[in-house]
Amino acid sequence: MKNINLLILLVISLLAFSCAKQSSPMGGPRDLDPPKVLNMSPKNQSLNTKPEKIILTFDEYIKLDNANKNILITPRINKDEVIITAIKNTLVIELNQILEDSTTYVFNFQKSIQDLSEANPVENLKLVFSTGESIDSLTFSGSVNTYFPGRNTQLEDAIVGLYPLDDTTNVFTAPPYYLTQVDSVGKFFISNIKSGKYIAYAWLDDNNSLKAEYKSEAFDFIKDTITIIQNIDGIQFNLSKGDQNPIRILRSSSVGSNYTIVLNKNPVEISIENENPEFDIFYTLGDKRITLYLEKPITDSLAFKVNLTDSVGFNIDSLIYAKFENSERRSEKLSITPNSGKSFYKNLGVELTFNKPLKNINYDSLYLAYDTASIIAITPKMLSFKDSLRRDILQINLSIPDSIPFELFTVKAADSTFLDIEGQYNETVLSANYKKLKLETLADLISGSIEGAEGPFIVQLLDSKGEMKREAYIKSGNNFSFNLIEAGNYEIRVIEDTNANKRWDPANYEEKRNAERTFYFTDPDTGDKNISIRGGWTLEDLVITSTPKTGLKTVQN
């Protein structure tokens, strides 16, 4: 009997626990509706109001998604003082600052407000109010392009901002007065602007600081002052990246028997002039450093002029006194890095990069091998250096006749083939392979013309990985062509080389110079950049149309 009573008590306890346990209802349609606004304080389009708090009430519980980034407030306020909280179905924004007089404020919530259960965002929600008698209604709109789009470039991470002309800040020092985010197709729209004169910028705000970074973020600007007294449309920005810090020499000193100059960035042009022609100076360029070499140590300092230019056009000209002293420090071993793995047809271009300038080459142990025992001797006439003072990049140009029916060719060099300026021989054997392509596998021709731009032009053929396979410099005219191309998928990029220095130049903010325009071939029917070409094919009459220049295209009343 006692056991029966215990069993009855156990069953009753289990039933009571089961009844008390709460669970979510099963089944039913998924909630796809975003929260709806029930009330705003102040009300949208309110006049003569300076709220200390902004309160929005919704028809369901809400949460916030990165509110500090996603809620855009214009014109500029001190966002460090703003406190944004979501409690149940209410959003509260504590401003903690006094708003400007006679100014229209816009709170663009984008997709920052979501329902609590399914994260459905409220879209196109804005609160507009004025501290004065009227709502400012002028607009500023256009599009944003990027000259060198990366595989992960997201245009919606870009910001477009307006700074009043009399503002002492700029895009690198503080957030703009008016701003908006760019959409996924590169369009932007700023509304409720007060009439006045402004400076306009666009930039990829990778770190969410609402200002551009000198070194790392792509940006663009309109050179001219923009007077907004009516709606403005058709503004075009073309983003490009370039370190805006002027090139500087940080320090220079003797390192072993050599002399090193340490820089804040890498130069694109180097000129070194030795004031004592009795001595030959050679150099190598490393990461933000130039190393000078002299064949033999000397007791006195040697004066030389160094002229450096960086990628955005800044230049320094300095006189340096260097010492090349005897040192017990062990010299670095000589190393070789070949451009092996390249394909070619007829003309083979070999490039060997050394860690130090070369002094001598033993040609008896340097040759091109094919088959099992056949070789082509490499002679001094086939060799050249990129720079007479930079004897660390050796170029070998070989012409392979069609009568040699082999595909694999190997540049070989025995140990002790190369002697550097410090008296070190290469200790490892060089063996670099190159593949000769068959004529029947090559496309015959890609050709076309460039419209809407002025030369000179740099025309580049890029493979599917974005690596440059061919480059042509068009000094005059607007026609281009590439012959005998390996089959594959390509893009064609054109650089408008305005200053004819045979390289692309990014924007220089200090000199108010926009980046050189860069544009791609796109299929007029599909808008696709990709070009597919196969062996024996010919693609002619391609038309590459330039991107719009940075600036204003049209004005609408």
Coordinates of C-alpha atoms in Angstrom, one line a residue:
M1 CA 0.0 0.0 0.0
K2 CA 2.8 2.3 0.9
N3 CA 4.5 1.7 -2.5
I4 CA 1.2 2.4 -4.3
N5 CA 0.8 5.8 -2.5
L6 CA 4.4 6.7 -3.5
L7 CA 3.7 5.8 -7.1
I8 CA 0.5 8.0 -7.1
L9 CA 2.5 10.9 -5.7
L10 CA 5.2 10.5 -8.3
V11 CA 2.6 10.5 -11.2
I12 CA 0.9 13.6 -9.8
S13 CA 4.3 15.4 -9.5
L14 CA 5.2 14.6 -13.1
L15 CA 1.8 15.8 -14.3
A16 CA 2.1 19.0 -12.3
F17 CA 5.6 19.7 -13.8
S18 CA 4.4 19.0 -17.3
C19 CA 1.5 21.4 -16.9
A20 CA 3.7 24.1 -15.4
K21 CA 6.4 23.9 -18.1
Q22 CA 6.1 26.8 -20.7
S23 CA 7.0 26.3 -24.4
S24 CA 6.8 28.3 -27.6
P25 CA 3.7 27.6 -29.7
M26 CA 4.5 25.2 -32.6
G27 CA 3.7 26.0 -36.2
G28 CA 2.1 29.1 -37.6
P29 CA 3.4 31.5 -40.3
R30 CA 6.8 33.2 -39.8
D31 CA 6.6 36.9 -38.9
L32 CA 7.9 38.8 -42.0
D33 CA 6.6 42.2 -41.2
P34 CA 8.9 44.9 -39.8
P35 CA 7.9 47.0 -36.8
K36 CA 5.5 49.9 -37.5
V37 CA 5.9 53.4 -36.0
L38 CA 3.0 54.3 -33.7
N39 CA 4.4 57.6 -32.5
M40 CA 7.3 60.0 -32.9
S41 CA 8.4 62.8 -30.6
P42 CA 9.0 65.3 -32.0
K43 CA 6.6 64.6 -34.9
N44 CA 8.0 64.3 -38.4
Q45 CA 8.3 67.7 -40.2
S46 CA 7.9 69.6 -36.9
L47 CA 9.0 73.3 -36.8
N48 CA 10.5 75.4 -34.0
T49 CA 11.6 72.5 -31.9
K50 CA 14.8 71.7 -30.0
P51 CA 14.3 68.3 -28.4
E52 CA 16.6 67.0 -25.7
K53 CA 15.3 63.5 -26.4
I54 CA 13.9 61.8 -29.5
I55 CA 11.4 59.0 -28.8
L56 CA 10.0 56.5 -31.3
T57 CA 7.3 54.0 -30.3
F58 CA 6.6 50.8 -32.3
D59 CA 3.9 48.2 -32.4
E60 CA 6.2 45.4 -31.2
Y61 CA 9.5 44.8 -29.3
I62 CA 12.6 46.1 -31.2
K63 CA 16.4 45.7 -31.1
L64 CA 19.2 47.8 -32.7
D65 CA 21.8 46.8 -35.2
N66 CA 25.0 48.8 -34.9
A67 CA 23.0 52.0 -34.2
N68 CA 26.1 54.3 -33.9
K69 CA 27.1 53.4 -37.5
N70 CA 23.7 52.9 -39.1
I71 CA 21.8 55.9 -37.8
L72 CA 22.9 58.8 -39.8
I73 CA 22.3 62.2 -38.3
T74 CA 22.6 65.4 -40.4
P75 CA 23.8 68.1 -40.1
R76 CA 26.7 67.1 -37.9
I77 CA 26.3 66.8 -34.2
N78 CA 28.6 65.4 -31.5
K79 CA 27.7 61.7 -31.7
D80 CA 30.0 60.9 -28.8
E81 CA 27.5 62.6 -26.6
V82 CA 24.5 60.8 -28.1
I83 CA 23.0 57.8 -26.2
I84 CA 20.8 55.5 -28.1
T85 CA 18.8 52.7 -26.4
A86 CA 16.0 50.3 -27.3
I87 CA 13.7 49.3 -24.4
K88 CA 10.8 46.9 -25.3
N89 CA 9.0 48.7 -28.1
T90 CA 10.6 52.2 -27.6
L91 CA 13.7 53.8 -29.1
V92 CA 15.2 56.6 -27.1
I93 CA 17.9 59.0 -28.4
E94 CA 19.3 61.3 -25.8
L95 CA 21.1 64.1 -27.6
N96 CA 22.9 65.7 -24.6
Q97 CA 23.7 68.9 -26.6
I98 CA 22.0 72.1 -27.9
L99 CA 21.0 72.0 -31.5
E100 CA 21.7 74.9 -33.9
D101 CA 19.2 77.6 -34.6
S102 CA 17.2 77.7 -37.8
T103 CA 18.5 74.3 -38.9
T104 CA 16.8 71.2 -40.4
Y105 CA 17.8 67.9 -38.8
V106 CA 17.4 64.6 -40.4
F107 CA 17.7 61.3 -38.5
N108 CA 18.0 58.5 -41.1
F109 CA 17.6 55.2 -39.4
Q110 CA 18.4 53.0 -42.5
K111 CA 18.1 49.4 -41.3
S112 CA 19.2 49.9 -37.7
I113 CA 15.8 49.1 -36.1
Q114 CA 14.7 45.5 -36.3
D115 CA 11.9 43.4 -34.6
L116 CA 13.1 41.4 -31.7
S117 CA 12.0 37.9 -32.9
E118 CA 12.9 37.8 -36.6
A119 CA 15.3 40.8 -37.1
N120 CA 13.0 42.3 -39.8
P121 CA 14.4 45.8 -40.4
V122 CA 12.4 49.0 -40.6
E123 CA 13.2 50.5 -44.0
N124 CA 13.1 54.1 -45.3
L125 CA 12.4 55.5 -41.9
K126 CA 13.4 59.1 -41.4
L127 CA 12.6 61.8 -38.8
V128 CA 12.9 65.4 -40.1
F129 CA 12.4 68.5 -38.0
S130 CA 13.5 72.1 -37.9
T131 CA 14.7 74.3 -35.1
G132 CA 13.5 77.3 -37.1
E133 CA 10.4 78.4 -39.1
S134 CA 10.9 76.2 -42.1
I135 CA 12.2 72.8 -43.4
D136 CA 15.3 73.0 -45.6
S137 CA 14.5 71.1 -48.8
L138 CA 17.5 71.3 -51.1
T139 CA 19.1 68.0 -52.4
F140 CA 22.5 66.9 -53.6
S141 CA 22.8 63.6 -55.5
G142 CA 24.8 61.6 -58.0
S143 CA 26.9 58.4 -58.1
V144 CA 30.2 56.9 -56.9
N145 CA 32.6 54.8 -58.9
T146 CA 35.9 53.2 -57.9
Y147 CA 38.9 53.2 -60.3
F148 CA 40.4 49.9 -59.0
P149 CA 37.6 47.8 -57.7
G150 CA 38.8 44.9 -55.5
R151 CA 37.0 41.6 -55.2
N152 CA 35.5 42.6 -51.9
T153 CA 34.8 46.3 -52.6
Q154 CA 31.4 47.2 -51.3
L155 CA 30.2 50.6 -52.6
E156 CA 27.6 50.7 -49.8
D157 CA 30.5 51.2 -47.4
A158 CA 31.2 54.5 -49.1
I159 CA 30.2 57.9 -47.6
V160 CA 29.4 61.1 -49.4
G161 CA 29.8 64.3 -47.3
L162 CA 29.4 68.0 -47.5
Y163 CA 31.5 70.5 -45.5
P164 CA 30.5 74.2 -45.4
L165 CA 33.0 76.4 -47.2
D166 CA 34.0 78.2 -44.0
D167 CA 34.5 75.0 -42.1
T168 CA 38.0 74.6 -40.7
T169 CA 37.8 70.8 -40.9
N170 CA 38.0 68.5 -43.9
V171 CA 37.4 64.9 -44.8
F172 CA 40.6 63.7 -43.1
T173 CA 40.1 65.6 -39.8
A174 CA 36.3 65.4 -38.9
P175 CA 33.0 64.0 -40.0
P176 CA 31.1 66.1 -42.5
Y177 CA 28.3 68.5 -41.8
Y178 CA 25.9 66.6 -44.2
L179 CA 26.4 63.0 -45.1
T180 CA 24.8 59.9 -46.6
Q181 CA 25.8 56.3 -47.4
V182 CA 26.1 55.1 -51.0
D183 CA 23.8 52.3 -52.1
S184 CA 24.9 49.0 -53.6
V185 CA 24.9 50.4 -57.2
G186 CA 26.8 53.5 -56.3
K187 CA 24.0 56.1 -56.0
F188 CA 23.8 58.7 -53.3
F189 CA 21.2 61.3 -52.2
I190 CA 21.5 63.9 -49.5
S191 CA 18.2 65.8 -48.6
N192 CA 17.1 68.7 -46.5
I193 CA 20.3 70.8 -47.1
K194 CA 20.5 74.5 -46.1
S195 CA 21.4 76.8 -49.0
G196 CA 25.1 77.7 -49.0
K197 CA 28.5 77.0 -50.3
Y198 CA 30.1 73.6 -49.7
I199 CA 33.1 71.3 -50.4
A200 CA 32.1 67.8 -51.4
Y201 CA 33.9 64.5 -50.7
A202 CA 33.4 60.8 -51.0
W203 CA 35.4 58.0 -49.4
L204 CA 35.3 54.3 -48.4
D205 CA 34.8 54.4 -44.7
D206 CA 36.3 51.0 -43.8
N207 CA 36.8 51.8 -40.1
N208 CA 33.4 53.5 -39.6
S209 CA 35.0 56.7 -38.3
L210 CA 32.9 59.0 -40.7
K211 CA 36.2 60.5 -42.0
A212 CA 38.8 59.4 -44.4
E213 CA 42.2 57.9 -43.5
Y214 CA 45.3 59.5 -45.2
K215 CA 47.0 56.2 -45.8
S216 CA 44.5 53.5 -46.3
E217 CA 41.1 54.6 -47.5
A218 CA 40.1 55.4 -51.1
F219 CA 38.6 58.8 -51.6
D220 CA 37.7 61.6 -54.0
F221 CA 36.7 65.2 -53.9
I222 CA 35.2 67.9 -56.1
K223 CA 37.8 70.6 -56.7
D224 CA 35.4 73.5 -57.1
T225 CA 33.2 75.0 -54.5
I226 CA 29.6 73.8 -54.9
T227 CA 27.0 76.4 -54.4
I228 CA 23.7 74.8 -53.4
I229 CA 20.8 77.2 -54.0
Q230 CA 18.8 74.7 -56.0
N231 CA 18.7 70.9 -56.2
I232 CA 21.9 69.5 -57.7
D233 CA 22.1 66.2 -59.5
G234 CA 24.7 64.3 -61.6
I235 CA 27.7 64.7 -59.2
Q236 CA 30.3 62.0 -60.1
F237 CA 32.9 60.7 -57.6
N238 CA 35.7 58.3 -58.7
L239 CA 37.4 56.8 -55.6
S240 CA 41.1 55.9 -55.6
K241 CA 43.6 55.1 -52.9
G242 CA 46.9 56.8 -52.4
D243 CA 48.9 57.6 -49.2
Q244 CA 48.5 61.4 -48.8
N245 CA 51.4 61.8 -46.4
P246 CA 54.4 63.5 -48.2
I247 CA 57.5 61.3 -48.5
R248 CA 60.1 61.8 -45.8
I249 CA 63.5 60.5 -44.8
L250 CA 63.1 59.2 -41.3
R251 CA 66.7 58.4 -40.6
S252 CA 69.9 57.3 -42.3
S253 CA 72.9 55.5 -41.0
S254 CA 75.7 53.0 -41.7
V255 CA 74.7 49.3 -41.5
G256 CA 77.8 47.2 -41.6
S257 CA 79.8 48.4 -44.6
N258 CA 76.7 49.8 -46.4
Y259 CA 74.5 52.8 -45.8
T260 CA 70.7 52.7 -45.3
I261 CA 68.1 55.4 -45.8
V262 CA 64.8 54.7 -44.0
L263 CA 61.6 56.3 -45.4
N264 CA 58.0 56.7 -44.3
K265 CA 56.8 55.2 -47.6
N266 CA 58.1 53.7 -50.8
P267 CA 59.2 56.1 -53.6
V268 CA 58.2 55.5 -57.3
E269 CA 61.1 57.5 -58.6
I270 CA 64.7 57.6 -57.3
S271 CA 67.6 59.7 -58.5
I272 CA 71.0 59.3 -56.7
E273 CA 73.8 61.6 -57.8
N274 CA 77.3 60.9 -56.5
E275 CA 79.3 64.1 -56.1
N276 CA 82.5 62.2 -56.3
P277 CA 82.7 60.4 -59.7
E278 CA 85.7 58.5 -58.5
F279 CA 83.4 56.1 -56.7
D280 CA 80.5 54.0 -58.1
I281 CA 77.5 53.8 -55.8
F282 CA 74.7 51.2 -56.4
Y283 CA 71.5 50.7 -54.4
T284 CA 68.6 48.4 -53.7
L285 CA 65.1 49.3 -52.8
G286 CA 63.4 47.4 -50.0
D287 CA 60.3 48.0 -48.0
K288 CA 60.5 51.8 -47.2
R289 CA 64.3 51.7 -47.3
I290 CA 67.1 52.3 -49.7
T291 CA 70.4 50.5 -49.2
L292 CA 73.6 52.0 -50.7
Y293 CA 76.6 49.9 -51.6
L294 CA 80.1 50.9 -52.4
E295 CA 82.6 48.3 -53.8
K296 CA 85.3 49.1 -51.3
P297 CA 85.2 50.9 -47.9
I298 CA 86.5 54.4 -47.7
T299 CA 87.7 56.5 -44.7
D300 CA 86.0 59.8 -45.6
S301 CA 82.3 60.5 -45.9
L302 CA 80.9 60.6 -49.4
A303 CA 78.3 63.2 -50.3
F304 CA 75.5 62.4 -52.7
K305 CA 72.2 64.0 -53.7
V306 CA 69.0 62.0 -53.3
N307 CA 65.8 63.0 -55.1
L308 CA 62.7 61.0 -54.3
T309 CA 59.1 61.2 -55.7
D310 CA 56.2 59.3 -54.2
S311 CA 53.1 57.9 -55.8
V312 CA 51.0 61.0 -55.3
G313 CA 53.6 63.4 -56.6
F314 CA 55.4 64.7 -53.5
N315 CA 59.1 65.2 -53.9
I316 CA 62.1 65.6 -51.6
D317 CA 65.6 66.6 -52.6
S318 CA 68.3 66.0 -49.9
L319 CA 72.1 66.1 -49.6
I320 CA 73.4 63.1 -47.5
Y321 CA 76.9 62.4 -46.3
A322 CA 77.4 58.6 -46.1
K323 CA 80.1 56.5 -44.5
F324 CA 81.1 53.2 -46.0
E325 CA 83.4 51.8 -43.3
N326 CA 85.1 48.5 -42.7
S327 CA 82.9 46.2 -40.7
E328 CA 83.2 42.8 -39.1
R329 CA 79.5 42.2 -39.6
R330 CA 78.9 39.1 -41.8
S331 CA 77.6 39.9 -45.2
E332 CA 74.2 38.6 -46.2
K333 CA 74.2 35.6 -48.5
L334 CA 73.3 36.3 -52.2
S335 CA 69.8 35.1 -53.1
I336 CA 68.0 34.9 -56.4
T337 CA 64.3 35.1 -57.1
P338 CA 63.3 34.3 -60.7
N339 CA 59.9 35.1 -62.4
S340 CA 59.5 31.3 -63.2
G341 CA 56.3 29.8 -64.3
K342 CA 55.6 32.3 -67.0
S343 CA 54.3 31.3 -70.4
F344 CA 55.6 32.8 -73.6
Y345 CA 55.6 32.5 -77.4
K346 CA 58.9 33.0 -79.3
N347 CA 60.2 35.8 -77.1
L348 CA 61.1 34.7 -73.5
G349 CA 61.5 37.5 -71.0
V350 CA 63.3 36.2 -67.9
E351 CA 63.7 38.4 -64.8
L352 CA 66.1 37.6 -62.0
T353 CA 65.8 39.6 -58.8
F354 CA 68.8 39.6 -56.4
N355 CA 68.9 40.9 -52.8
K356 CA 72.1 42.8 -53.6
P357 CA 73.7 44.6 -56.6
L358 CA 75.7 42.3 -58.9
K359 CA 79.3 42.8 -59.7
N360 CA 80.1 40.0 -62.1
I361 CA 78.5 37.1 -64.0
N362 CA 80.2 33.8 -65.1
Y363 CA 78.5 33.2 -68.5
D364 CA 80.0 29.7 -68.8
S365 CA 77.5 28.4 -66.2
L366 CA 74.5 30.4 -67.3
Y367 CA 72.3 28.9 -70.1
L368 CA 68.8 28.0 -71.3
A369 CA 68.2 24.2 -71.3
Y370 CA 65.5 22.2 -73.2
D371 CA 65.2 18.5 -74.1
T372 CA 67.5 16.4 -72.1
A373 CA 70.9 17.7 -73.3
S374 CA 70.2 20.7 -75.5
I375 CA 71.1 24.3 -74.4
I376 CA 71.1 27.8 -75.7
A377 CA 74.0 29.9 -74.3
I378 CA 73.1 33.2 -72.6
T379 CA 75.5 36.0 -73.7
P380 CA 76.0 39.5 -72.4
K381 CA 74.0 41.0 -75.3
M382 CA 70.9 39.2 -74.0
L383 CA 71.2 40.9 -70.6
S384 CA 70.3 44.3 -69.2
F385 CA 69.6 46.0 -65.9
K386 CA 66.4 48.0 -65.2
D387 CA 68.5 50.8 -63.8
S388 CA 72.2 51.3 -64.2
L389 CA 72.5 52.1 -60.4
R390 CA 70.1 49.2 -59.5
R391 CA 72.1 46.1 -60.5
D392 CA 69.7 43.9 -58.5
I393 CA 67.1 43.2 -61.2
L394 CA 68.6 41.4 -64.2
Q395 CA 66.5 41.0 -67.4
I396 CA 67.3 38.3 -69.9
N397 CA 65.7 38.5 -73.4
L398 CA 65.7 35.3 -75.5
S399 CA 64.2 34.6 -78.9
I400 CA 63.2 30.9 -79.3
P401 CA 62.9 29.8 -82.9
D402 CA 59.9 27.7 -84.0
S403 CA 62.3 25.0 -85.2
I404 CA 62.7 23.9 -81.5
P405 CA 59.6 21.7 -80.9
F406 CA 59.7 21.7 -77.1
E407 CA 57.4 23.3 -74.6
L408 CA 59.5 23.4 -71.4
F409 CA 62.5 25.6 -71.2
T410 CA 64.7 26.1 -68.1
V411 CA 67.1 28.9 -67.2
K412 CA 70.0 27.3 -65.3
A413 CA 72.9 28.8 -63.4
A414 CA 75.4 26.8 -61.3
D415 CA 76.5 27.9 -57.9
S416 CA 79.2 30.7 -58.1
T417 CA 77.6 32.0 -61.4
F418 CA 76.8 35.4 -59.9
L419 CA 79.1 37.6 -57.8
D420 CA 77.6 40.5 -55.8
I421 CA 79.2 43.8 -54.8
E422 CA 80.1 42.5 -51.4
G423 CA 82.1 39.6 -52.8
Q424 CA 79.4 36.9 -52.2
Y425 CA 78.7 34.2 -54.8
N426 CA 75.3 32.5 -55.1
E427 CA 75.5 29.2 -53.2
T428 CA 72.4 27.6 -54.6
V429 CA 71.8 26.4 -58.1
L430 CA 69.2 28.4 -60.2
S431 CA 66.6 26.4 -62.1
A432 CA 63.6 28.4 -63.4
N433 CA 61.0 26.9 -65.8
Y434 CA 59.1 28.6 -68.6
K435 CA 56.4 27.2 -70.9
K436 CA 56.4 27.9 -74.6
L437 CA 52.9 28.2 -76.1
K438 CA 51.8 26.6 -79.4
L439 CA 50.7 29.0 -82.1
E440 CA 47.4 27.1 -82.7
T441 CA 46.4 27.6 -79.0
L442 CA 46.7 31.4 -79.2
A443 CA 44.0 34.0 -80.0
D444 CA 45.1 36.1 -83.0
L445 CA 44.0 39.6 -82.0
I446 CA 42.1 41.8 -79.6
S447 CA 41.8 45.4 -80.9
G448 CA 39.6 48.4 -80.5
S449 CA 39.4 52.1 -79.7
I450 CA 39.0 54.5 -76.8
E451 CA 36.3 57.1 -76.7
G452 CA 35.7 60.1 -74.5
A453 CA 39.2 60.5 -73.3
E454 CA 42.5 62.1 -74.3
G455 CA 45.9 60.3 -74.5
P456 CA 48.5 59.2 -73.8
F457 CA 46.9 55.9 -72.6
I458 CA 48.1 52.9 -70.7
V459 CA 46.1 49.9 -71.9
Q460 CA 46.3 46.8 -69.7
L461 CA 45.1 43.2 -70.4
L462 CA 44.1 41.6 -67.1
D463 CA 43.5 37.9 -66.5
S464 CA 40.7 36.4 -64.5
K465 CA 42.7 36.9 -61.3
G466 CA 43.2 40.6 -62.0
E467 CA 46.9 40.1 -62.8
M468 CA 48.3 42.1 -65.7
K469 CA 49.3 39.9 -68.7
R470 CA 50.0 42.6 -71.3
E471 CA 50.5 46.3 -71.3
A472 CA 50.6 48.8 -74.2
Y473 CA 51.4 52.5 -74.1
I474 CA 49.5 54.6 -76.6
K475 CA 51.4 57.8 -77.0
S476 CA 49.1 59.2 -79.7
G477 CA 45.8 58.3 -81.2
N478 CA 43.1 56.2 -79.5
N479 CA 43.5 52.7 -81.1
F480 CA 44.9 49.7 -79.3
S481 CA 45.7 46.0 -80.1
F482 CA 47.1 42.9 -78.5
N483 CA 48.4 40.1 -80.7
L484 CA 48.9 36.3 -80.1
I485 CA 47.2 36.1 -76.7
E486 CA 46.9 33.0 -74.6
A487 CA 43.3 31.7 -74.5
G488 CA 41.3 32.6 -71.5
N489 CA 39.1 35.2 -69.8
Y490 CA 40.3 38.8 -69.6
E491 CA 39.4 42.4 -68.8
I492 CA 40.8 45.5 -70.5
R493 CA 41.7 48.5 -68.3
V494 CA 42.6 51.9 -69.7
I495 CA 44.5 54.6 -67.7
E496 CA 44.3 58.2 -69.0
D497 CA 48.0 59.1 -68.5
T498 CA 47.5 62.9 -68.2
N499 CA 51.1 63.8 -67.3
A500 CA 52.6 61.2 -69.6
N501 CA 54.8 59.6 -66.9
K502 CA 53.7 56.0 -68.0
R503 CA 52.1 55.1 -64.6
W504 CA 48.8 55.8 -62.9
D505 CA 48.8 58.7 -60.5
P506 CA 46.3 58.8 -57.5
A507 CA 44.7 61.9 -56.2
N508 CA 46.8 64.5 -54.4
Y509 CA 44.6 66.3 -51.9
E510 CA 47.1 69.0 -51.0
E511 CA 47.5 70.0 -54.6
K512 CA 43.8 69.6 -55.3
R513 CA 44.5 67.2 -58.1
N514 CA 42.1 64.3 -58.9
A515 CA 43.4 60.8 -59.7
E516 CA 44.0 60.0 -63.4
R517 CA 40.9 58.4 -64.8
T518 CA 40.8 54.7 -65.2
F519 CA 38.1 52.8 -67.0
Y520 CA 37.3 49.3 -68.4
F521 CA 35.7 47.7 -71.5
T522 CA 32.2 46.7 -70.7
D523 CA 29.8 44.9 -73.0
P524 CA 27.2 47.4 -74.2
D525 CA 24.4 44.8 -74.1
T526 CA 25.2 43.1 -70.7
G527 CA 27.4 45.5 -68.9
D528 CA 29.9 42.7 -68.3
K529 CA 33.6 43.4 -68.2
N530 CA 34.6 39.9 -69.0
I531 CA 36.1 39.0 -72.4
S532 CA 36.4 35.3 -73.4
I533 CA 38.8 34.4 -76.2
R534 CA 39.9 31.1 -77.6
G535 CA 42.7 29.8 -79.9
G536 CA 42.4 31.3 -83.4
W537 CA 39.8 33.8 -82.4
T538 CA 39.9 37.5 -83.4
L539 CA 38.0 40.3 -81.5
E540 CA 38.0 43.6 -83.2
D541 CA 36.3 47.0 -83.0
L542 CA 35.9 46.9 -79.2
V543 CA 35.0 50.3 -77.9
I544 CA 36.1 51.4 -74.5
T545 CA 34.2 54.4 -73.2
S546 CA 35.7 56.6 -70.4
T547 CA 34.1 57.1 -67.0
P548 CA 32.7 60.6 -66.3
K549 CA 35.1 63.0 -64.9
T550 CA 34.9 63.8 -61.2
G551 CA 32.5 66.7 -60.8
L552 CA 29.1 68.1 -61.8
K553 CA 27.2 67.0 -64.9
T554 CA 23.8 68.6 -64.6
V555 CA 21.8 71.0 -62.4
Q556 CA 18.1 70.6 -61.9
N557 CA 15.7 73.3 -60.6

